[in-house]
């Protein structure tokens, strides 16, 4: 018999880990104790070596569903005094090393409670247990105990306290534990904040059925809801929210209801029903029940999620169909979180407000994924996923703490400490002042909860990024080294880190396709083939640089990119030459209405027309020539999304345009082929499919050749353009068929939401 000390690291607080330890130990007749502290969970156990081995085996096998064990360290206890029985002792504070567990969707047991008329939580919108409910959205500090959360304002009644104190109860130390007698309460109010009559849920459901717009206080922020089958309600929401075309997120009651509108594969169902309960992009059913046409204009995918809180379950049970459930804000702003703020900022948008009196401490958007090749691809990592830490390769264990500030679009930051990377929830685009405040507030919280002080600060090399400016200010204030990381290098490093590669990993081939990233030669990159590891990179090949006439305007007006590409291929006054060769094409008359003389002069003189190897702008240019979003896009990626949708109308046998793979990829044959097809009356859908097929073949061919030349079989695919499911699936399949090991991110976004992880690991690998 020996007294052992067992240290467990990972996501082990607020998930029912201590009662699991208690149950395993008491079932085995072992004596000891378990407690939470800033490092995770600490166990003292009196047992033999054989009993210890069985205990640790059972602990790993029977760990709670929301937990994650990153490590177990066992040592002989310093105090060998005899102990009797097994007890759970109060938490201890100290230097924080344990992670904050993400919020989790309502579990089946709690859902049964709120639907059972005999249960004391019947119809209660804040029901939870250790297997579900709020975490990050309500936490203020570590350890994750009730006094450190928004639930500190609610004293438990005797019945809830008994559950909370009983290790055999699934609500043992469930910090948000509450019931109708002692917990948060709902209130439905009008625009003046005056309560509306009736049961809040019943009255809210009635308002939705009448075509009204409802502001709902969700888990991490307010949402705007309306009947998704009511065209007038959807159009009204678009007008009031000033959101012209971007698709709305939808919430369905269950898989059966969602399946009436969208095609559900097994992978889609698994993502929808996971504890994260993200928005999942699924193909709209052609034979399905119709939704309002304004839900996702011009798209063939719908973004559906299941209810993720008891409040959402109760509301969806009382309406006849799915609801629009979009973020509660004006377009481009972060969603609001406070009751007073919601009444003020959503005035003129909502008709009624479904409020409650539990504070949202930390703003959280809904996570978004799509299924590509029967595996999830993360587009936004937030509610349900963040901020679960990533356990890095052991080679990062002794790295000094690094703060990485991320990119300007889809911003996240990353804290690297003790061999872990903690990536924040999605915060949005840094052009908005409210996002800046979110960044600062979240950084303060994460630094506090993880006892984090940066020894170095990593930023993107782009001189104009707001996130980089913030990082430079931090570095100056704290007298910490500043590491500038090239944007596409960070994309590659993020995937290497996610897949468990260490600082000394051999170089891999990274193919990064996105809109814009500042190159190390001072130009704009975006179609890149890089040989890279964590410490260095070398540019092997890239898309030909094409002017962005008007600078930022070229990011939102596809016609500018169409003209710039045509001018790059056909030279000065390209429309005359094109008309002479291909005849009168619709795109020519559309372009003639634009100020082409001025634009051509800008390109010739290099005035506000920077060169960029951008893959994103190539998609815009091709979309423009097909008349898709020709004048202007309403949201990022709109033209490319329309182009993908068009391509999916045609089979793979549409053919392709032959593009020569070379260190600098030019588009002469592509544009000659596209214009020839337009002249020949080929349908736009076929041209879109041929464009995708051509790009897939080009990328796979060049990628395979470069990987062979540079003796690496590992190829990383990253960048926002790879959110295109047709492109990603096609390239991955071809490269895999050619024997390459293809890495695609599965836990972190393939877009700029993962850049901070790459920045942090590069800085750590450099040893600064």
XYZ file of C-alpha atoms in Angstrom:
768
model
C 0.000 0.000 0.000
C 1.317 3.430 -0.988
C 0.043 7.023 -0.952
C 0.166 8.270 -4.559
C -0.226 11.796 -5.880
C -1.863 11.925 -9.300
C -1.868 15.168 -11.294
C -4.303 15.364 -14.249
C -3.962 18.127 -16.863
C -6.349 19.127 -19.620
C -9.975 20.160 -19.778
C -10.874 18.716 -16.404
C -12.760 21.448 -14.550
C -16.475 22.073 -14.801
C -17.061 18.800 -16.638
C -17.860 16.412 -13.788
C -14.301 15.136 -13.501
C -14.077 15.084 -9.696
C -17.307 13.059 -9.228
C -16.027 10.635 -11.861
C -12.818 10.236 -9.850
C -14.921 9.807 -6.686
C -17.106 7.154 -8.285
C -14.201 5.143 -9.717
C -12.319 5.288 -6.409
C -15.305 4.392 -4.200
C -16.391 1.574 -6.520
C -12.879 0.138 -6.134
C -12.942 0.637 -2.363
C -9.993 3.057 -2.426
C -9.296 5.865 0.044
C -8.067 9.336 -0.831
C -9.166 12.764 -1.992
C -9.584 14.857 -5.144
C -9.610 18.615 -5.674
C -9.485 21.297 -8.352
C -6.596 23.739 -8.401
C -5.090 26.119 -10.920
C -3.146 23.270 -12.573
C -6.176 21.044 -13.141
C -7.153 18.135 -10.893
C -5.057 16.737 -8.040
C -5.744 13.276 -6.612
C -4.266 11.590 -3.519
C -4.873 7.849 -3.489
C -4.010 5.076 -1.045
C -3.585 1.863 -3.018
C -1.226 -0.765 -4.393
C 0.588 -0.427 -7.724
C -1.902 -2.801 -9.384
C -4.839 -0.795 -8.027
C -3.209 2.419 -9.244
C -2.798 0.993 -12.733
C -6.469 -0.059 -12.853
C -7.557 3.325 -11.486
C -5.686 5.362 -14.126
C -6.907 3.014 -16.874
C -10.522 3.420 -15.737
C -10.053 7.168 -15.423
C -9.025 7.481 -19.057
C -11.770 5.145 -20.274
C -14.581 6.644 -18.196
C -13.661 10.335 -18.358
C -16.712 12.638 -18.672
C -17.859 13.430 -22.230
C -16.817 17.098 -22.120
C -13.414 16.437 -20.561
C -10.064 16.001 -22.282
C -7.067 14.479 -20.518
C -3.832 15.935 -21.868
C -1.557 14.329 -19.306
C -1.364 12.315 -16.101
C 1.663 12.558 -13.842
C 2.072 10.154 -10.911
C 4.452 10.481 -7.988
C 4.798 9.092 -4.486
C 2.940 11.344 -2.053
C 5.017 13.401 0.361
C 2.548 12.693 3.194
C 2.296 8.957 3.896
C -0.131 9.288 6.825
C -3.014 6.818 6.735
C -6.209 8.072 5.083
C -9.727 6.669 5.194
C -12.608 6.924 2.741
C -12.611 9.005 -0.421
C -13.635 12.672 -0.358
C -13.898 15.674 -2.662
C -12.207 18.657 -1.037
C -12.592 22.391 -1.808
C -10.722 23.956 -4.731
C -7.402 25.713 -4.336
C -6.292 28.756 -6.309
C -2.825 29.433 -7.682
C -0.969 29.885 -10.942
C -3.433 28.904 -13.657
C -2.519 26.088 -16.045
C -5.876 24.443 -16.635
C -8.044 25.349 -19.608
C -11.484 26.930 -19.787
C -13.987 24.407 -21.097
C -16.123 25.578 -24.024
C -19.867 26.048 -23.635
C -21.758 22.857 -24.447
C -25.177 22.275 -25.994
C -28.005 20.912 -23.856
C -27.504 17.206 -23.147
C -30.188 14.537 -23.597
C -30.763 14.199 -19.851
C -31.415 17.919 -19.352
C -33.617 17.995 -22.439
C -35.668 15.193 -20.909
C -35.953 17.203 -17.685
C -37.399 20.297 -19.362
C -39.887 18.167 -21.346
C -41.127 16.151 -18.353
C -44.187 17.737 -16.665
C -43.356 15.832 -13.463
C -39.823 17.256 -13.270
C -39.250 20.395 -11.197
C -37.320 21.859 -14.161
C -40.173 21.333 -16.610
C -40.061 24.226 -19.100
C -37.085 25.854 -17.351
C -34.883 27.705 -19.846
C -31.651 27.552 -17.800
C -31.460 23.839 -17.029
C -27.954 22.359 -17.163
C -25.619 19.802 -15.569
C -21.932 18.927 -15.625
C -22.361 17.484 -19.132
C -23.779 20.646 -20.711
C -24.435 24.351 -20.333
C -22.492 27.607 -20.226
C -18.786 27.855 -19.434
C -16.730 30.485 -21.288
C -19.768 32.715 -21.733
C -20.154 33.146 -17.941
C -16.630 32.737 -16.520
C -14.584 35.540 -14.967
C -11.651 33.628 -13.450
C -10.059 30.225 -12.796
C -10.781 27.914 -10.966
C -14.147 27.430 -12.608
C -16.219 27.717 -9.429
C -19.566 29.456 -9.020
C -18.162 32.618 -7.326
C -16.022 33.166 -10.443
C -18.997 33.102 -12.824
C -22.088 35.130 -13.679
C -24.034 32.649 -11.513
C -22.541 34.196 -8.357
C -25.594 36.490 -8.348
C -27.961 33.533 -7.823
C -28.015 31.718 -4.471
C -29.044 28.090 -4.846
C -32.201 26.843 -3.173
C -32.021 23.835 -0.851
C -32.921 21.351 -3.589
C -30.297 22.692 -6.020
C -27.699 22.863 -3.246
C -28.320 19.212 -2.399
C -27.676 18.247 -6.053
C -24.604 20.478 -6.131
C -23.151 18.815 -3.015
C -23.868 15.190 -3.969
C -20.973 13.501 -5.856
C -23.399 10.863 -7.133
C -25.608 13.508 -8.789
C -24.887 14.619 -12.362
C -25.260 18.220 -11.159
C -22.495 17.870 -8.579
C -20.575 21.144 -8.742
C -22.335 22.143 -11.955
C -21.583 25.826 -11.474
C -24.629 27.192 -13.391
C -26.964 24.812 -11.537
C -30.346 26.448 -10.925
C -34.088 25.923 -11.069
C -37.189 28.145 -11.405
C -37.106 28.821 -7.649
C -33.569 30.219 -7.480
C -32.084 30.800 -10.934
C -32.256 33.221 -13.842
C -35.660 34.085 -15.277
C -37.032 35.047 -18.698
C -38.843 38.257 -19.562
C -40.420 39.337 -22.858
C -40.433 43.110 -23.317
C -41.288 45.716 -25.920
C -38.961 48.403 -27.259
C -39.458 50.521 -24.158
C -38.380 47.660 -21.917
C -41.926 47.159 -20.640
C -42.944 43.527 -19.918
C -45.414 41.975 -22.353
C -48.264 39.826 -20.978
C -48.303 36.051 -20.875
C -45.698 33.324 -20.597
C -42.509 34.721 -22.230
C -41.870 31.644 -24.408
C -45.504 31.271 -25.495
C -45.802 34.986 -26.252
C -42.496 34.995 -28.151
C -43.615 32.043 -30.268
C -46.895 33.801 -31.034
C -45.026 36.942 -32.118
C -42.858 34.877 -34.478
C -45.909 33.195 -35.989
C -47.328 36.672 -36.675
C -44.273 37.583 -38.757
C -42.547 39.678 -36.103
C -38.818 39.886 -35.448
C -37.606 38.754 -32.056
C -34.345 39.618 -30.281
C -33.329 36.564 -28.240
C -30.673 36.649 -25.537
C -28.740 33.518 -26.420
C -25.734 31.884 -24.811
C -23.001 34.257 -25.961
C -24.961 37.179 -27.319
C -28.252 38.323 -28.743
C -29.746 36.740 -31.834
C -32.415 38.002 -34.195
C -35.100 35.470 -34.990
C -38.002 35.298 -37.425
C -40.076 32.665 -39.193
C -37.796 31.205 -41.901
C -40.794 30.239 -44.052
C -42.269 33.755 -44.070
C -40.858 35.775 -47.013
C -42.166 39.084 -45.666
C -40.578 38.552 -42.253
C -37.234 37.571 -43.806
C -37.287 40.578 -46.155
C -38.155 42.868 -43.252
C -35.261 41.510 -41.199
C -32.872 42.071 -44.119
C -34.048 45.650 -44.539
C -33.874 46.499 -40.854
C -30.522 44.758 -40.282
C -29.084 46.332 -43.465
C -27.942 42.940 -44.690
C -28.626 42.819 -48.383
C -27.487 39.348 -49.432
C -25.375 37.469 -46.882
C -27.072 34.172 -45.957
C -28.962 33.929 -42.694
C -28.258 31.159 -40.189
C -31.167 28.850 -39.451
C -32.234 26.821 -36.431
C -34.317 23.676 -36.774
C -36.092 21.805 -33.984
C -34.477 18.446 -34.770
C -32.763 16.484 -37.522
C -36.083 15.463 -39.046
C -37.153 19.068 -39.455
C -33.777 20.142 -40.851
C -33.792 17.158 -43.205
C -36.946 18.483 -44.864
C -34.915 21.429 -46.154
C -31.287 20.228 -46.406
C -29.397 17.111 -47.470
C -28.035 15.439 -44.331
C -25.117 13.024 -44.595
C -23.907 11.026 -41.594
C -21.050 13.509 -41.161
C -23.474 16.432 -41.257
C -25.699 14.807 -38.650
C -22.700 14.111 -36.416
C -21.613 17.752 -36.573
C -25.125 19.064 -35.915
C -25.664 16.818 -32.891
C -22.216 17.294 -31.334
C -21.770 19.103 -28.013
C -20.551 22.103 -30.034
C -23.855 22.319 -31.937
C -22.349 24.569 -34.634
C -23.958 26.034 -37.705
C -23.378 23.406 -40.395
C -23.495 24.250 -44.085
C -25.526 21.656 -45.959
C -26.749 21.422 -49.542
C -30.330 22.610 -49.925
C -32.716 19.873 -51.002
C -34.023 20.326 -54.512
C -37.175 18.414 -53.600
C -37.414 19.812 -50.084
C -39.920 22.012 -48.351
C -39.394 25.593 -49.542
C -37.981 28.262 -47.273
C -38.345 31.986 -47.806
C -36.352 32.912 -50.906
C -34.468 35.595 -49.013
C -32.732 33.142 -46.648
C -29.645 32.506 -48.805
C -29.955 34.421 -52.095
C -27.976 32.859 -54.923
C -26.725 29.992 -52.741
C -27.256 26.238 -52.823
C -26.262 25.713 -49.184
C -28.146 26.407 -45.993
C -26.523 27.072 -42.631
C -28.509 25.069 -40.083
C -27.965 24.466 -36.372
C -29.902 22.638 -33.703
C -31.066 24.334 -30.495
C -28.062 24.718 -28.195
C -29.734 25.897 -24.974
C -32.969 24.931 -23.195
C -34.361 28.339 -24.140
C -33.898 27.547 -27.844
C -35.412 24.079 -27.412
C -38.479 25.505 -25.671
C -38.926 28.178 -28.340
C -38.488 25.816 -31.300
C -40.992 23.385 -29.756
C -43.654 26.091 -29.949
C -43.248 27.231 -33.556
C -44.260 25.354 -36.674
C -41.017 25.421 -38.599
C -37.388 26.495 -38.566
C -36.367 29.990 -37.530
C -33.839 32.426 -38.844
C -31.373 32.766 -35.961
C -28.804 35.364 -36.945
C -26.476 37.491 -34.848
C -28.105 40.390 -33.006
C -26.338 43.377 -34.491
C -26.199 45.724 -37.398
C -24.121 44.270 -40.234
C -20.343 44.519 -39.607
C -20.783 45.101 -35.852
C -20.235 42.517 -33.075
C -23.441 41.093 -31.602
C -24.753 42.806 -28.494
C -24.656 41.047 -25.113
C -26.342 43.257 -22.496
C -30.061 43.842 -21.994
C -29.857 47.637 -22.033
C -27.458 47.534 -24.971
C -29.829 45.259 -26.896
C -32.803 47.554 -26.317
C -30.772 50.515 -27.561
C -28.813 49.046 -30.479
C -31.512 46.708 -31.792
C -34.170 49.399 -31.638
C -35.729 49.622 -35.079
C -34.777 46.012 -35.872
C -36.621 43.885 -33.319
C -40.313 44.061 -32.427
C -39.863 42.339 -29.052
C -36.972 41.273 -26.817
C -36.756 37.887 -25.054
C -34.433 38.732 -22.155
C -33.084 37.079 -19.052
C -31.148 38.287 -16.019
C -28.004 36.127 -16.285
C -25.108 38.252 -17.486
C -23.180 37.251 -20.616
C -19.611 37.827 -19.429
C -17.896 36.891 -22.692
C -19.336 37.409 -26.184
C -19.490 34.276 -28.336
C -20.648 33.937 -31.939
C -21.928 30.619 -33.230
C -19.285 28.285 -34.602
C -19.581 27.429 -38.318
C -18.420 24.285 -40.123
C -19.006 22.644 -43.458
C -18.458 19.035 -44.426
C -15.858 18.470 -47.134
C -15.004 14.900 -48.058
C -17.102 13.623 -45.116
C -14.928 15.516 -42.616
C -15.623 18.848 -40.900
C -13.909 22.009 -42.091
C -14.031 24.832 -39.550
C -14.993 28.248 -40.914
C -15.555 29.971 -37.557
C -14.414 28.676 -34.168
C -16.412 30.140 -31.318
C -19.315 28.837 -29.210
C -18.822 25.199 -28.280
C -15.234 24.994 -29.515
C -13.265 27.939 -28.090
C -11.161 28.269 -26.069
C -10.276 24.578 -25.708
C -6.459 24.569 -25.709
C -4.394 22.677 -28.241
C -1.762 20.419 -26.706
C 1.308 21.090 -28.822
C 4.189 18.793 -29.748
C 6.503 18.218 -26.736
C 9.117 20.295 -28.511
C 7.134 23.411 -27.558
C 6.891 22.504 -23.859
C 9.683 24.810 -22.696
C 8.958 27.700 -25.073
C 8.635 31.139 -23.470
C 5.062 32.531 -23.342
C 3.993 34.120 -26.644
C 1.047 36.365 -27.465
C 0.068 36.240 -31.147
C -2.335 38.943 -32.302
C -3.704 37.280 -35.433
C -4.990 38.836 -38.639
C -7.416 41.673 -39.303
C -10.173 39.549 -40.849
C -11.816 36.848 -38.725
C -9.521 37.851 -35.899
C -8.465 35.588 -33.066
C -5.487 35.879 -30.759
C -3.416 33.030 -29.339
C -1.634 32.547 -26.028
C 1.179 29.969 -26.124
C 2.266 28.772 -22.689
C 3.444 25.519 -21.055
C 3.288 23.617 -24.321
C -0.302 24.608 -25.052
C -1.871 27.017 -27.511
C -5.022 28.781 -26.342
C -6.757 30.348 -29.331
C -9.518 32.831 -28.507
C -13.010 32.690 -29.877
C -13.694 34.398 -33.220
C -13.989 38.149 -32.729
C -14.575 39.420 -36.259
C -13.019 42.079 -38.444
C -10.675 44.491 -36.704
C -11.875 47.497 -38.677
C -14.664 47.915 -36.113
C -13.969 49.809 -32.872
C -16.258 47.489 -30.922
C -14.170 44.528 -32.091
C -11.072 46.325 -30.796
C -12.721 46.562 -27.383
C -13.651 42.889 -27.582
C -10.029 42.042 -28.361
C -8.773 43.956 -25.330
C -11.437 42.586 -22.983
C -10.912 38.979 -24.055
C -7.144 39.306 -23.862
C -7.445 40.658 -20.322
C -9.697 37.730 -19.342
C -7.497 35.065 -20.920
C -4.359 36.582 -19.410
C -6.015 36.570 -15.991
C -7.468 33.085 -16.181
C -4.213 31.604 -17.490
C -1.868 33.768 -15.373
C -0.256 34.800 -18.656
C 2.472 37.370 -19.224
C 3.927 37.493 -22.722
C 7.674 37.109 -23.112
C 7.298 37.847 -26.835
C 4.595 39.197 -29.127
C 3.946 37.964 -32.659
C 2.132 39.972 -35.341
C 1.457 39.852 -39.054
C 4.013 41.665 -41.189
C 1.292 43.783 -42.818
C 2.023 47.370 -41.736
C -1.636 48.398 -41.894
C -3.271 45.635 -39.847
C -5.054 46.928 -36.758
C -4.191 43.711 -34.925
C -0.517 44.231 -35.741
C -0.649 47.822 -34.500
C -2.117 46.610 -31.212
C 0.656 44.026 -30.940
C 3.348 46.602 -31.606
C 1.891 48.834 -28.892
C 1.878 45.916 -26.454
C 5.482 45.103 -27.286
C 6.541 48.699 -26.669
C 4.566 49.014 -23.429
C 5.804 45.711 -22.030
C 9.305 45.936 -23.491
C 8.833 42.530 -25.071
C 10.442 41.331 -28.316
C 8.257 41.769 -31.399
C 8.233 39.021 -34.031
C 6.719 39.824 -37.414
C 5.376 36.731 -39.164
C 4.549 36.508 -42.852
C 0.850 35.827 -43.339
C 1.025 32.682 -45.476
C 3.859 31.211 -43.423
C 1.536 31.523 -40.407
C -1.206 29.651 -42.276
C 1.137 26.709 -42.855
C 2.510 26.696 -39.304
C -1.013 26.648 -37.851
C -1.793 23.404 -39.645
C 1.524 21.834 -38.708
C 0.837 22.698 -35.062
C -2.702 21.314 -35.177
C -1.475 18.041 -36.650
C 1.141 17.580 -33.923
C 4.339 18.587 -35.709
C 7.228 19.906 -33.632
C 9.655 22.843 -33.977
C 12.258 20.672 -35.700
C 9.935 19.183 -38.308
C 11.375 18.981 -41.845
C 10.045 21.434 -44.384
C 6.741 20.725 -46.098
C 5.056 22.161 -49.157
C 2.374 24.656 -48.239
C -0.229 25.720 -50.803
C -1.967 28.810 -49.467
C -4.733 30.468 -51.465
C -6.466 33.538 -50.068
C -7.421 37.112 -50.788
C -4.523 39.232 -49.610
C -1.421 38.764 -47.497
C 1.613 40.994 -47.173
C 4.612 39.348 -48.840
C 8.159 39.528 -47.565
C 9.108 41.424 -50.737
C 6.644 44.212 -49.919
C 4.068 43.129 -52.509
C 0.677 41.508 -51.950
C 0.570 37.714 -52.052
C -2.372 35.345 -52.222
C -1.670 32.395 -54.535
C 1.386 30.772 -52.935
C 3.416 27.570 -53.051
C 5.873 27.740 -50.155
C 8.493 25.348 -48.819
C 8.215 25.899 -45.091
C 8.697 24.718 -41.538
C 8.145 26.576 -38.274
C 11.278 28.668 -38.603
C 11.593 29.623 -42.244
C 9.933 29.505 -45.641
C 10.886 29.843 -49.286
C 8.573 30.912 -52.101
C 8.713 28.251 -54.821
C 5.864 29.341 -57.084
C 2.959 31.741 -57.148
C 0.121 33.124 -59.209
C 1.134 35.929 -61.553
C 0.749 39.354 -59.934
C -2.242 41.248 -61.315
C -3.106 44.863 -60.535
C -5.809 45.750 -58.020
C -7.116 48.962 -59.588
C -8.582 51.165 -56.913
C -6.844 49.268 -54.112
C -9.507 48.409 -51.547
C -12.243 48.983 -54.125
C -10.955 45.982 -56.060
C -11.841 43.810 -53.064
C -15.527 44.650 -53.390
C -16.019 45.409 -57.112
C -15.332 42.300 -59.223
C -15.444 44.190 -62.527
C -12.155 45.861 -61.611
C -10.480 42.464 -61.311
C -12.056 41.245 -64.533
C -10.667 44.241 -66.410
C -7.242 43.991 -64.763
C -6.946 40.311 -65.728
C -8.030 41.003 -69.305
C -5.542 43.839 -69.550
C -2.761 41.607 -68.208
C -3.487 39.074 -70.969
C -4.370 41.314 -73.928
C -2.415 44.475 -73.140
C -3.557 48.114 -73.468
C -7.129 48.793 -74.576
C -8.038 45.116 -74.148
C -11.741 45.415 -75.005
C -10.991 46.424 -78.584
C -8.680 43.440 -79.060
C -11.138 41.051 -77.427
C -14.010 42.271 -79.601
C -11.882 41.893 -82.725
C -11.019 38.306 -81.770
C -14.168 37.051 -80.058
C -16.886 39.395 -81.201
C -19.384 41.273 -79.060
C -19.664 39.590 -75.641
C -22.017 40.636 -72.820
C -19.109 41.346 -70.486
C -17.694 43.876 -72.953
C -20.814 46.030 -72.946
C -20.928 45.813 -69.134
C -17.310 46.930 -68.853
C -17.767 49.778 -71.332
C -20.074 51.465 -68.819
C -17.173 51.726 -66.359
C -14.449 54.429 -66.225
C -11.959 52.213 -68.030
C -9.678 54.993 -69.264
C -9.030 56.063 -65.714
C -8.600 52.484 -64.502
C -6.192 51.663 -67.326
C -4.165 54.749 -66.498
C -4.030 53.717 -62.839
C -2.708 50.289 -63.834
C -0.149 51.705 -66.287
C 1.231 54.171 -63.763
C 0.885 51.974 -60.715
C -1.281 54.555 -58.979
C -3.472 52.961 -56.312
C -3.223 49.728 -58.276
C -0.879 47.428 -56.336
C 0.113 44.132 -57.874
C -1.213 41.041 -56.117
C -0.929 37.306 -56.698
C -4.346 36.963 -55.077
C -6.302 33.766 -55.649
C -9.395 35.428 -54.226
C -9.330 38.183 -56.816
C -8.898 35.588 -59.587
C -12.207 34.048 -58.517
C -13.765 37.513 -58.492
C -12.468 38.185 -61.987
C -13.942 34.973 -63.402
C -17.212 35.593 -61.557
C -17.307 39.070 -63.075
C -16.894 37.859 -66.633
C -19.885 35.557 -66.049
C -21.968 38.435 -64.705
C -21.888 37.308 -61.059
C -21.761 40.258 -58.638
C -20.283 42.222 -61.525
C -20.672 45.666 -59.995
C -20.173 44.978 -56.299
C -20.236 42.286 -53.661
C -22.288 42.719 -50.504
C -20.165 40.488 -48.268
C -16.730 38.893 -48.327
C -16.485 35.937 -50.705
C -19.906 36.467 -52.272
C -18.723 36.320 -55.894
C -16.639 33.195 -55.267
C -19.562 31.523 -53.484
C -21.843 32.239 -56.438
C -19.185 30.870 -58.795
C -18.925 27.653 -56.769
C -22.697 27.262 -56.734
C -22.748 27.668 -60.513
C -19.966 25.100 -60.958
C -21.860 22.559 -58.877
C -24.666 22.613 -61.443
C -22.389 20.786 -63.891
C -20.690 17.365 -63.589
C -16.927 16.913 -63.336
C -16.897 15.990 -67.005
C -17.342 19.616 -67.990
C -13.698 19.639 -69.119
C -10.928 22.067 -68.293
C -8.719 24.821 -69.618
C -5.090 23.739 -69.873
C -2.885 25.976 -67.704
C 0.876 25.490 -67.734
C 2.267 24.799 -64.239
C 5.309 26.999 -63.744
C 7.044 29.033 -61.012
C 4.927 32.029 -62.051
C 1.460 30.904 -63.122
C -0.005 33.035 -65.910
C -3.606 33.018 -67.022
C -3.399 33.548 -70.812
C -4.806 30.140 -71.747
C -7.484 30.375 -69.055
C -8.850 33.671 -70.314
C -8.557 32.687 -73.950
C -10.545 29.556 -73.180
C -13.202 31.370 -71.151
C -13.758 34.000 -73.828
C -13.844 31.358 -76.565
C -16.519 29.485 -74.647
C -18.513 32.670 -74.176
C -18.254 33.325 -77.900
C -19.422 29.757 -78.575
C -22.483 30.188 -76.385
C -21.314 27.762 -73.703
C -23.450 28.093 -70.586
C -21.940 29.969 -67.620
C -22.358 26.903 -65.379
C -20.121 24.849 -67.667
C -17.523 27.622 -67.772
C -17.590 27.858 -63.977
C -17.107 24.086 -63.691
C -14.255 24.124 -66.216
C -12.576 26.938 -64.267
C -12.748 24.929 -61.045
C -11.537 21.770 -62.769
C -8.660 23.675 -64.350
C -7.534 25.203 -61.075
C -7.771 21.842 -59.289
C -5.657 20.144 -61.954
C -3.108 22.966 -61.972
C -2.686 23.091 -58.188
C -2.419 19.313 -57.828
C -0.001 18.984 -60.756
C 2.304 21.776 -59.611
C 2.040 20.752 -55.975
C 2.978 17.164 -56.760
C 5.953 18.221 -58.897
C 7.250 20.679 -56.295
C 6.921 18.184 -53.456
C 8.876 15.622 -55.466
C 11.555 18.133 -56.439
C 12.034 19.215 -52.832
C 11.752 15.726 -51.335
C 8.689 16.183 -49.192
C 5.566 14.074 -49.400
C 3.618 16.314 -46.998
C 1.470 19.063 -48.485
C -0.485 21.604 -46.440
C -3.624 23.214 -47.912
C -4.729 26.469 -46.301
C -6.184 29.925 -46.872
C -9.693 31.306 -47.196
C -10.070 30.357 -50.875
C -9.935 26.698 -49.797
C -13.270 27.239 -48.050
C -14.539 26.454 -51.545
C -15.635 22.836 -51.103
C -15.281 21.983 -54.800
C -11.710 23.268 -54.909
C -10.567 21.741 -51.614
C -12.140 18.356 -52.197
C -10.790 18.171 -55.740
C -7.220 19.149 -54.860
C -7.099 16.895 -51.792
C -8.353 13.896 -53.765
C -5.864 14.352 -56.616
C -2.864 14.870 -54.344
C -3.823 11.917 -52.153
C -4.195 9.724 -55.233
C -0.651 10.729 -56.172
C 0.679 9.459 -52.864
C 0.985 12.782 -51.034
C 0.182 13.238 -47.358
C -2.315 16.092 -47.428
C -2.937 18.153 -44.279
C -6.194 20.070 -43.934
C -7.198 21.803 -40.676
C -10.045 20.169 -38.779
C -9.978 21.897 -35.373
C -9.099 25.455 -36.397
C -10.291 27.615 -39.290
C -8.673 27.209 -42.687
C -9.166 30.957 -43.122
C -7.535 33.792 -41.157
C -9.134 32.567 -37.924
C -6.198 30.152 -37.591
C -3.406 32.639 -38.333
C -2.762 33.497 -34.668
C -1.945 29.850 -33.913
C 0.639 29.866 -36.692
C 2.146 33.154 -35.521
C 2.508 31.862 -31.957
C 4.179 28.585 -32.907
C 6.577 30.279 -35.326
C 7.649 32.733 -32.614
C 8.066 29.868 -30.142
C 10.086 27.808 -32.620
C 12.408 30.754 -33.223
C 13.178 30.673 -29.510
C 12.646 34.367 -28.817
